[in-house]
Every structure is written in C-alpha cells, then in structure tokens.
Coordinates of C-alpha atoms in Angstrom, one line a residue:
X226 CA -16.8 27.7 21.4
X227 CA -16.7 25.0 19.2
X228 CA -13.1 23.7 19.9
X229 CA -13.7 24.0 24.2
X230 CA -16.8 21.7 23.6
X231 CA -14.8 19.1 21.4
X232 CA -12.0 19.4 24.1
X233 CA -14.4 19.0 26.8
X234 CA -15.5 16.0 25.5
X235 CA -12.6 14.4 25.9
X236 CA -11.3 15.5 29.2
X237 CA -11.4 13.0 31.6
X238 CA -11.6 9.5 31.1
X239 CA -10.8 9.4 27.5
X240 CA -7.7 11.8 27.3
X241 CA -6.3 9.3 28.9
X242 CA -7.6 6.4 27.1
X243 CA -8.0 7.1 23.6
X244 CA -5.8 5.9 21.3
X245 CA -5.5 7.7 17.9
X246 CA -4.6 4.1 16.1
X247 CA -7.3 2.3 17.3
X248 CA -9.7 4.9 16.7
X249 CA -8.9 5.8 13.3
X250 CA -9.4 2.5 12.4
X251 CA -13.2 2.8 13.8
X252 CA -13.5 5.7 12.1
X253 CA -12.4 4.1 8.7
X254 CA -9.2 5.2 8.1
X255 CA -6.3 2.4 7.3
X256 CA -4.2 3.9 10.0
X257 CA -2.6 6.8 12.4
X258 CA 1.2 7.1 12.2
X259 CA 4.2 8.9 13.0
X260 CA 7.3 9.7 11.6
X261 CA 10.2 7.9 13.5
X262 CA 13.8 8.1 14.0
X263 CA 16.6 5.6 15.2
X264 CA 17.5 7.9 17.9
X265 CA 14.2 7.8 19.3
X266 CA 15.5 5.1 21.4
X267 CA 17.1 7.3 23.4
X268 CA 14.3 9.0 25.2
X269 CA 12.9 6.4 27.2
X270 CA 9.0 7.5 27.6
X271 CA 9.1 8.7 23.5
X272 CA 10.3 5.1 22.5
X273 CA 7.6 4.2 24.4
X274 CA 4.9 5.6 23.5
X275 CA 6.1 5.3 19.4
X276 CA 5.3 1.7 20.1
X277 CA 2.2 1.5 21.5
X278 CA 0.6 0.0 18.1
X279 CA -3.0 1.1 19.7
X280 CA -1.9 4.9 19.1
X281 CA 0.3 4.4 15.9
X282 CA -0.2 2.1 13.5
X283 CA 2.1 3.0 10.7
X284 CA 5.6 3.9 10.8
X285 CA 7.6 6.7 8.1
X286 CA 11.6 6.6 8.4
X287 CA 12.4 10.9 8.9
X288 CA 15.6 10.7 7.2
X289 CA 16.8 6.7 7.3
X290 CA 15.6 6.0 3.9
X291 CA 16.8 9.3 1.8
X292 CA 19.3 8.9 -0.6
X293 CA 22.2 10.5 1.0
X294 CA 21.6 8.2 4.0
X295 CA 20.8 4.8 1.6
X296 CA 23.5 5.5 -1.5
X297 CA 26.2 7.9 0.2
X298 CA 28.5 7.3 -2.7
X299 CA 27.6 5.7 -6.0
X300 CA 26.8 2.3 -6.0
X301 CA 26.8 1.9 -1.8
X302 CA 24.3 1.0 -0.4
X303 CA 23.6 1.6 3.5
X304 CA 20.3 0.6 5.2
X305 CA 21.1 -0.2 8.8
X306 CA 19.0 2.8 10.2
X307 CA 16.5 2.0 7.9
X308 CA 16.3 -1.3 8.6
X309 CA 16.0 -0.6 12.1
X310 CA 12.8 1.4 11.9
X311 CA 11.3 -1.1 9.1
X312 CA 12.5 -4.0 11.8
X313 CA 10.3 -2.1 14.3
X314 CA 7.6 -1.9 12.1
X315 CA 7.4 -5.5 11.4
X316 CA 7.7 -6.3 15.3
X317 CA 4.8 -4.2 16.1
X318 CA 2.5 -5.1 13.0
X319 CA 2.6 -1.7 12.0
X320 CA 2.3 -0.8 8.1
X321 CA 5.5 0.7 6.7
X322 CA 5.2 4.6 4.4
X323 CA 8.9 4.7 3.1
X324 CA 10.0 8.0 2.3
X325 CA 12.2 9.1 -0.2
X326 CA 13.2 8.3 -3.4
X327 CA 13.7 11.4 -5.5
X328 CA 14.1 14.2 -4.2
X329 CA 16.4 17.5 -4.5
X330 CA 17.4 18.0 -0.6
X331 CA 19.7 15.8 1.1
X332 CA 21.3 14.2 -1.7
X333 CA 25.1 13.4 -1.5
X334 CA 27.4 15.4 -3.5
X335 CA 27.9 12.6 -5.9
X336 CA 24.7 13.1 -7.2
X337 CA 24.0 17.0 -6.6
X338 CA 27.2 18.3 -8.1
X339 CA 27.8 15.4 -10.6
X340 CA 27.6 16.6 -14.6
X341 CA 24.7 14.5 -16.0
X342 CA 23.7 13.6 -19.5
X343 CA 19.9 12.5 -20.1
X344 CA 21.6 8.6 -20.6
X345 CA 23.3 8.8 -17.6
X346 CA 20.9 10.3 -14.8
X347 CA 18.4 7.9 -16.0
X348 CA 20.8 4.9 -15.1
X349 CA 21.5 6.5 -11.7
X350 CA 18.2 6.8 -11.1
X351 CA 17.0 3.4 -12.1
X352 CA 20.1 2.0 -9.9
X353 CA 19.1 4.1 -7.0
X354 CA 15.5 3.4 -7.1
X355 CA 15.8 -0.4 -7.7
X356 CA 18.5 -1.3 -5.1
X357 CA 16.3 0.9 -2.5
X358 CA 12.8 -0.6 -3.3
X359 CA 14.6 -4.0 -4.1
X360 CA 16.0 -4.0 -0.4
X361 CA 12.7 -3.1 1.4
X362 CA 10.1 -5.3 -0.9
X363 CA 7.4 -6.6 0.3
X364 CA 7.7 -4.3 3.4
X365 CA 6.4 -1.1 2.2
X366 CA 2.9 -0.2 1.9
X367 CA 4.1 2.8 0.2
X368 CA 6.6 4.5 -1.4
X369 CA 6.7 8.6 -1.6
X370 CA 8.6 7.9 -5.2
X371 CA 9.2 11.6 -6.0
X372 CA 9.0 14.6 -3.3
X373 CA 8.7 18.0 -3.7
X374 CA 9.2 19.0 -7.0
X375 CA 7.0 22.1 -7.2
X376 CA 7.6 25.7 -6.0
X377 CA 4.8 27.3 -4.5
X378 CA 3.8 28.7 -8.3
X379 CA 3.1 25.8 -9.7
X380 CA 6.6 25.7 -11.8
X381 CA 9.3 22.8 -11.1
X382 CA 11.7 23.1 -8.7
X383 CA 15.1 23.0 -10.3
X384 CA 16.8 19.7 -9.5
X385 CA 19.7 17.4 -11.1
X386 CA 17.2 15.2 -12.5
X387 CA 15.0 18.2 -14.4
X388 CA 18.1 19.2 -15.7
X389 CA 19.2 16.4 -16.9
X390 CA 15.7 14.7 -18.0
X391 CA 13.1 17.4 -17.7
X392 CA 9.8 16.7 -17.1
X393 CA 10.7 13.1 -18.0
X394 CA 11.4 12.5 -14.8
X395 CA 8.7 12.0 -12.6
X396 CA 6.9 9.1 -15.1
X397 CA 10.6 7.2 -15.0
X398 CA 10.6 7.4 -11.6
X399 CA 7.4 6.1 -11.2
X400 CA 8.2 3.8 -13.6
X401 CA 11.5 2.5 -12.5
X402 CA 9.5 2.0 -9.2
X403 CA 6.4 0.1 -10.1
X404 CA 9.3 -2.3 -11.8
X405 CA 11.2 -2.6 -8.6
X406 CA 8.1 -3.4 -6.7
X407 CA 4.6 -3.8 -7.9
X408 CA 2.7 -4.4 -4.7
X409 CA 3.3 -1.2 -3.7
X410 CA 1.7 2.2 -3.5
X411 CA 3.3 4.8 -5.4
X412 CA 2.9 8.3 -4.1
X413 CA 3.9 11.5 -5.6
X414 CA 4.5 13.9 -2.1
X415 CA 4.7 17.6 -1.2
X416 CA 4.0 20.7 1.0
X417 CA 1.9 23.6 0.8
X418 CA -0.3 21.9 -1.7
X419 CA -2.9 22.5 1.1
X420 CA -2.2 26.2 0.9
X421 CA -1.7 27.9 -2.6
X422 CA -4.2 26.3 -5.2
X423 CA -1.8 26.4 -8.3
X424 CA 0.8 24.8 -6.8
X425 CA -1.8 22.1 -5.5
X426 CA -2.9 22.3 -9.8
X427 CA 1.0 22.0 -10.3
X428 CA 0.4 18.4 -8.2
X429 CA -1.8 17.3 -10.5
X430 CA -0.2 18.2 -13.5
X431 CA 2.6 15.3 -12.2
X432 CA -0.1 13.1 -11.5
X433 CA -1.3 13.4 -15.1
X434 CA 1.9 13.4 -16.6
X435 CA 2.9 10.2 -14.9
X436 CA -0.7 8.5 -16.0
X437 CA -0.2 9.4 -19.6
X438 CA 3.1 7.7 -19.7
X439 CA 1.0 4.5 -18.8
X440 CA 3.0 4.6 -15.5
X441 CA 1.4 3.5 -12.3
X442 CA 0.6 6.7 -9.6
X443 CA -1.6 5.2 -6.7
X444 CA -1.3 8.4 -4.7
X445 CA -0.9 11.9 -3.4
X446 CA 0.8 12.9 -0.4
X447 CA 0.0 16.3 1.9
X448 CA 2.6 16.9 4.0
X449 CA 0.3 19.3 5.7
X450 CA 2.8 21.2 8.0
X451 CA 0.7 24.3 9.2
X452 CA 0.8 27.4 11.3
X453 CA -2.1 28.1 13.5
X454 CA -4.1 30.9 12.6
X455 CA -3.1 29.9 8.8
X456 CA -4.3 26.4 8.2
X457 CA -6.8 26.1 5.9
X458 CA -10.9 25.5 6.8
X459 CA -12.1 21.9 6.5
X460 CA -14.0 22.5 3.1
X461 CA -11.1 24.1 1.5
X462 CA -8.8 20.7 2.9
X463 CA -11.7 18.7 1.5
X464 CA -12.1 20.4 -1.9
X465 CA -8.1 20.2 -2.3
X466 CA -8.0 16.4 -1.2
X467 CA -11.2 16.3 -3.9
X468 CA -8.8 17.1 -6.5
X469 CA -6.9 14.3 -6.9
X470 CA -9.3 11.6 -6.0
X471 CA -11.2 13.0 -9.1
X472 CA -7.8 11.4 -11.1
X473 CA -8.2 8.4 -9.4
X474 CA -5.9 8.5 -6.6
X475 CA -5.7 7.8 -2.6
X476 CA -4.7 10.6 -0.8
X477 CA -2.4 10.8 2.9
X478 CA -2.0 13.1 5.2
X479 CA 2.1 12.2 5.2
X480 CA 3.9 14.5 7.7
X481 CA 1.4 16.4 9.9
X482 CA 2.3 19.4 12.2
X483 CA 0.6 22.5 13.4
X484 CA 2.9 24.9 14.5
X485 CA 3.1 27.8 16.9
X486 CA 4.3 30.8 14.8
X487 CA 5.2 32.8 18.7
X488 CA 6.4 31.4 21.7
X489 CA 5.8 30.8 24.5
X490 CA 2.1 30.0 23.4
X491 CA -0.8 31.4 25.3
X492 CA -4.0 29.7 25.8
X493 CA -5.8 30.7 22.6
X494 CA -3.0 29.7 20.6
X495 CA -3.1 26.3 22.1
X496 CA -6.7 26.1 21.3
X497 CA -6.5 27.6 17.8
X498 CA -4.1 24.2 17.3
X499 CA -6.5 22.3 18.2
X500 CA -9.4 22.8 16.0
X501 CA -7.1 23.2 13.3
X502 CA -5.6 19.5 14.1
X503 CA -9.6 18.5 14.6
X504 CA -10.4 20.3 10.6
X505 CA -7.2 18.6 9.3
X506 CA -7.8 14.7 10.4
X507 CA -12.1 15.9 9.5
X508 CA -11.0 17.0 6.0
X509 CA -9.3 13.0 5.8
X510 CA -12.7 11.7 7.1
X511 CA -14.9 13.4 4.5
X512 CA -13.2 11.9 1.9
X513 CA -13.3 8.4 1.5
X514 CA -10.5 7.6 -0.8
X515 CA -8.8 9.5 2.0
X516 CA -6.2 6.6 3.4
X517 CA -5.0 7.9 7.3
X518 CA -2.7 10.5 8.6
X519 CA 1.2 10.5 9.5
X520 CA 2.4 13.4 12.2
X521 CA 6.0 14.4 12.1
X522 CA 6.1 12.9 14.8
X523 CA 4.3 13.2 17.6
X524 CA 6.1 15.1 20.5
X525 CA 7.6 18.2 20.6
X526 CA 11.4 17.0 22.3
X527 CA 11.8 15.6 19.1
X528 CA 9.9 18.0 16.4
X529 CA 12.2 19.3 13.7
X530 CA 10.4 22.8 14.2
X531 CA 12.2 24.7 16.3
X532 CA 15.4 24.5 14.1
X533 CA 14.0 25.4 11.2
X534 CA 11.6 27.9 12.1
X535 CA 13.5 29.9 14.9
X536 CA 11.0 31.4 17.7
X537 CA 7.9 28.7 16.7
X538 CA 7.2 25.0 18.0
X539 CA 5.2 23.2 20.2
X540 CA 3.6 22.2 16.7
X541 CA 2.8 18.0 18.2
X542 CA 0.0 16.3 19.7
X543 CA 2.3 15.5 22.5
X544 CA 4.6 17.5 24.9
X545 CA 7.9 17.3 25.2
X546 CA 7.5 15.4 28.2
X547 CA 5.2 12.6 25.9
X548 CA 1.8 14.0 27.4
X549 CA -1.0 14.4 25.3
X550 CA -2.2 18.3 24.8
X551 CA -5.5 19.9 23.8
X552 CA -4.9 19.0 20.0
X553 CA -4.6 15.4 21.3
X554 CA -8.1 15.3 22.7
X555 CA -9.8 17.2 19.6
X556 CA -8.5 14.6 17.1
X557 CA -9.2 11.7 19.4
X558 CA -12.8 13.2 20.3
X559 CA -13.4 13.6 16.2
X560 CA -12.3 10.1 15.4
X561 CA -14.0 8.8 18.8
X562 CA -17.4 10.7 17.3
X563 CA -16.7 9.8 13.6
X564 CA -16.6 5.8 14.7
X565 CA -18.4 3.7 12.3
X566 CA -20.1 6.5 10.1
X567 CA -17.6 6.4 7.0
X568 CA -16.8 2.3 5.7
X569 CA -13.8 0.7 6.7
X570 CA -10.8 2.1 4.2
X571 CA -10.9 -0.7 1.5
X572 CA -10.5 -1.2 -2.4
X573 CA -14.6 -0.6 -2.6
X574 CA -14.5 2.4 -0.8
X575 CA -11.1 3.4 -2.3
X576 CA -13.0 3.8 -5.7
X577 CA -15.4 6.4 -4.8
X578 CA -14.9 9.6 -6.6
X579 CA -15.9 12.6 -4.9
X580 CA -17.2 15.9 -7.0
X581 CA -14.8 18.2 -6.8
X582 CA -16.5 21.7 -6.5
X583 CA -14.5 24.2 -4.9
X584 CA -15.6 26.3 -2.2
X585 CA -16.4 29.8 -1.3
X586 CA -14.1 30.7 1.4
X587 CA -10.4 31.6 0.2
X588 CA -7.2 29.5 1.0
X589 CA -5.3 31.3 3.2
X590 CA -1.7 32.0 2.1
X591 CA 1.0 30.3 4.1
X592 CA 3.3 31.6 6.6

C-alpha cells in the first residue's frame, strides 16, 4: 500500500519532470550519479539522458580507471577512456567519483601473477597509485582507494598485495594516495556490507586500521547492489550507514542496483523494486554525513546484470529503452517530499555523528 501511494504521487506530471539531480540536491544530498562508460556514446537516447546534469550530477568511470585499463603493463600508463568520461564530467559541471585503485579483480597479469617481496609490491603500488591520482588531480572529488577486500565473513580476501604486505596494505594505500593528492576524498569501497553485519564490522576494522596509521580515510563506500525481496529495511541501512559515521566518516551509496532475481518480472516484483529503491536513497537521507547516491548505471540496455547473474535484470531506474520505471517515481517522489527537511550536505552537517543503536529487525542474508 505504501509503495502504490508513493508511486501514485508521482504519476503524472512529475514522472515526467522530476529530475533525481536536482532534487537530491533539495533534499540535501551533494549529488545523484551514475556510473558511465565510453561506449555509452553509442546509444543515442542513453548518451542523452547520462548528460542531462539536472538528473545526474556526478559521474563514476565502470571500468576506465582500473588498473588493468590505466597500467596494462608495468610502468604504461593509458587514460584515454578515462579521460574521456572525466572530460565529460568537467563539460557538464558534474563532480567526478574515480574508481579504482586497489583492487584484486581486473588486474593485468603483470601484477596478479608477478612474485612479490614486501619492498617490491609496495613500490608498485606507490607507482600505480601516484601516476593514476597524479594524472586526474584536482578532478576527482573522490577516490575509492582500496575495493573489496573483505569476504562476506569479515576475513580479507586474498590478493597480491595481502600476500605480499598483509594487512599493511590498506593504510599504504591510503597513504600513498592522500600523498598523490590531498584535496581529495579517500574512500575505502565494498559490497554486501549492507547485508551481512560482520563483514560490514570487517569494513570498519579497515577504517580503523587506516586511522591508526595516522593515514587519512574520509569515507565508506556501499555498493549497495540488491535483490528485491532481499534488500534490507530502511532502519537496518540506517543503523549500518550509522556505523561508520560514528568513526568519523562520510558515507556513499557508490554503485546502486536492485535486481530482479526471475524474469520476466511481474507486477509485484516491479513494485517490490520500488520501495526498496525508495528505503535505499531514505536510509542516505536519514543520515546526514550521508553524501548522495551513484546507480550502476541507470538503464537496463546497459546494466552489467544480466551477464553476471544469468536469468535476473531489469535491476535500473530506467528501461532499456531510457524510460523511467516505477522505482524512478518512488525515489524522485521521496527526494521531491524530503526537499528542504535535512541541511544542505556541507562540512557543518558533515560532522554530525549519529548514535549508532542497532535495530530489532534482522538483516536479511543476500542472494
């Protein structure tokens, strides 16, 4: 009931005026954005649409800025499809999260099957990291600096650099970052931290590893890709965001999706997605050190679901024909209703620190 009356309110005249950007900003938040791709270009109405600076604001590279795409072999560098995206950025006045720097997936063979010592992975690192960040300074309003480093259980995820460095590795990454460019955020970034409590505990353990190394960590990064039927409540999002603005961080939704687990979807699953995008983007506005939300991206022609989970999809805010669905109007209703209750998102408001109490219900497990 709840979800056909947020809908409702937005059918009509503002599904097709509201503009998630714009109204974000109302409601607070620093900004709505999308993850992009250089090949967007080639769908016409997408490209479009990714553009329109009153429905995205802020811009994150999918793949352009990962370190088999920006150091293929050691010691060349490539940025042209990165370059492209952060070129877009600038044209449009959009802010820039730039996405990855350490991170155990698509990393060239040089690095993933290379015999390291502790002396030498910490100078491939510091080379990598500084020659990225060097290249894109002054253009980045963050930087996820290390991604996905925890298994669902909390432990690490075996990588070149633990192996080489242990859990040394995160606070010289941050390190090496803050060095290569201090005026901007610095963001530790993972999955399923929404879902399973100790590997969210697991997050913060980073967090506080990196601050007692005296190393800079502005922020914590929620991928938040979800299943409907599985996606958490809007307290238990609210007491997980909770838990690391009581270290002193900003948090970000960085790479939003609510997916379909069976297709072809049916009307209640199209609503189900709905109120869970609505609880997801409410979770950001009851927080206030709670910065905006990034969806990845925002249609489904060009949503990396289907490949990786085979039989789900449809997990976007948009079609794959670029029209907006239900989940478009509940977000755009919430942050259309939420305008001007919660201060602009600001260094003031950025210092409030929320209790963090957690709450009755039970997090659901993932998919």
């Amino acid at each position: 009931m709840k979800t056909a009356i947020l809908i409702g309110a937005v059918a009509g005249p503002l599904l097709a005026s509201a503009q998630l950007h714009a109204l974000a900003k109302d409601a607070g938040l620093l900004y709505f954005g999308t993850a992009v791709s250089p090949s967007d270009s080639n769908d016409g109405a997408y490209y479009r649409l990714s553009n329109d600076i009153k429905n995205f604001g802020q811009y994150t590279p999918d793949n352009a800025q990962k370190w088999d795409a920006t150091e293929p072999s050691r010691g060349r560098f490539t940025y042209g499809q990165a370059d492209s995206i952060v070129n877009r950025a600038i044209s449009n006045k959009m802010l820039m999260r730039c996405h990855t720097l350490v991170w155990y997936s698509q990393l060239p063979g040089w690095v993933s099957s290379g015999s390291w010592t502790k002396d030498t992975m910490t100078s491939v690192m510091q080379t990598h990291i500084s020659n990225v960040m060097g290249h894109f300074k002054g253009k980045c309003y963050a930087w996820d600096v290390v991604n996905e480093a925890l298994e669902d259980d909390g432990t690490y995820r075996n990588n070149p650099f633990l192996k080489a460095l242990g859990d040394s590795y995160f606070a010289l990454s941050f390190k090496f970052a803050a060095a290569a460019d201090p005026s901007t955020k610095l963001y530790y970034n993972d999955y399923n931290l929404e879902y399973f409590p100790v590997k969210a505990d697991g997050a913060v353990r980073i967090a506080k590893l990196v601050q007692a190394a005296g190393v800079p960590i502005h922020g914590m990064g929620l991928q938040a890709h979800m299943t409907i039927g599985r996606t958490p409540s809007r307290e238990n999002l609210t007491w997980t965001l909770n838990k690391y603005v009581a270290l002193g961080l900003d948090v970000a939704y960085t790479e939003l999706d609510v997916r379909i687990k069976n297709l072809p979807s049916n009307a209640t699953g199209i609503q189900m997605q709905a109120k869970e995008y609505a609880d997801i983007v409410g979770s950001c506005l009851d927080v206030p050190r709670c910065v905006g939300i990034t969806v990845w991206g925002f249609g489904d022609a060009h949503s990396w679901i289907p490949q990786t989970f085979p039989g789900a999809g449809e997990a976007c805010l948009f079609d794959r024909n670029s029209k907006p669905k239900p989940a478009f109007s509940s977000v755009s209703a919430l942050l259309a209703s939420a305008s001007g209750k919660r201060p602009p998102w600001n260094t003031a408001a950025s210092t409030a620190v929320a209790a963090v109490t957690k709450p009755a219900a039970a997090t659901p497990t993932a998919a």
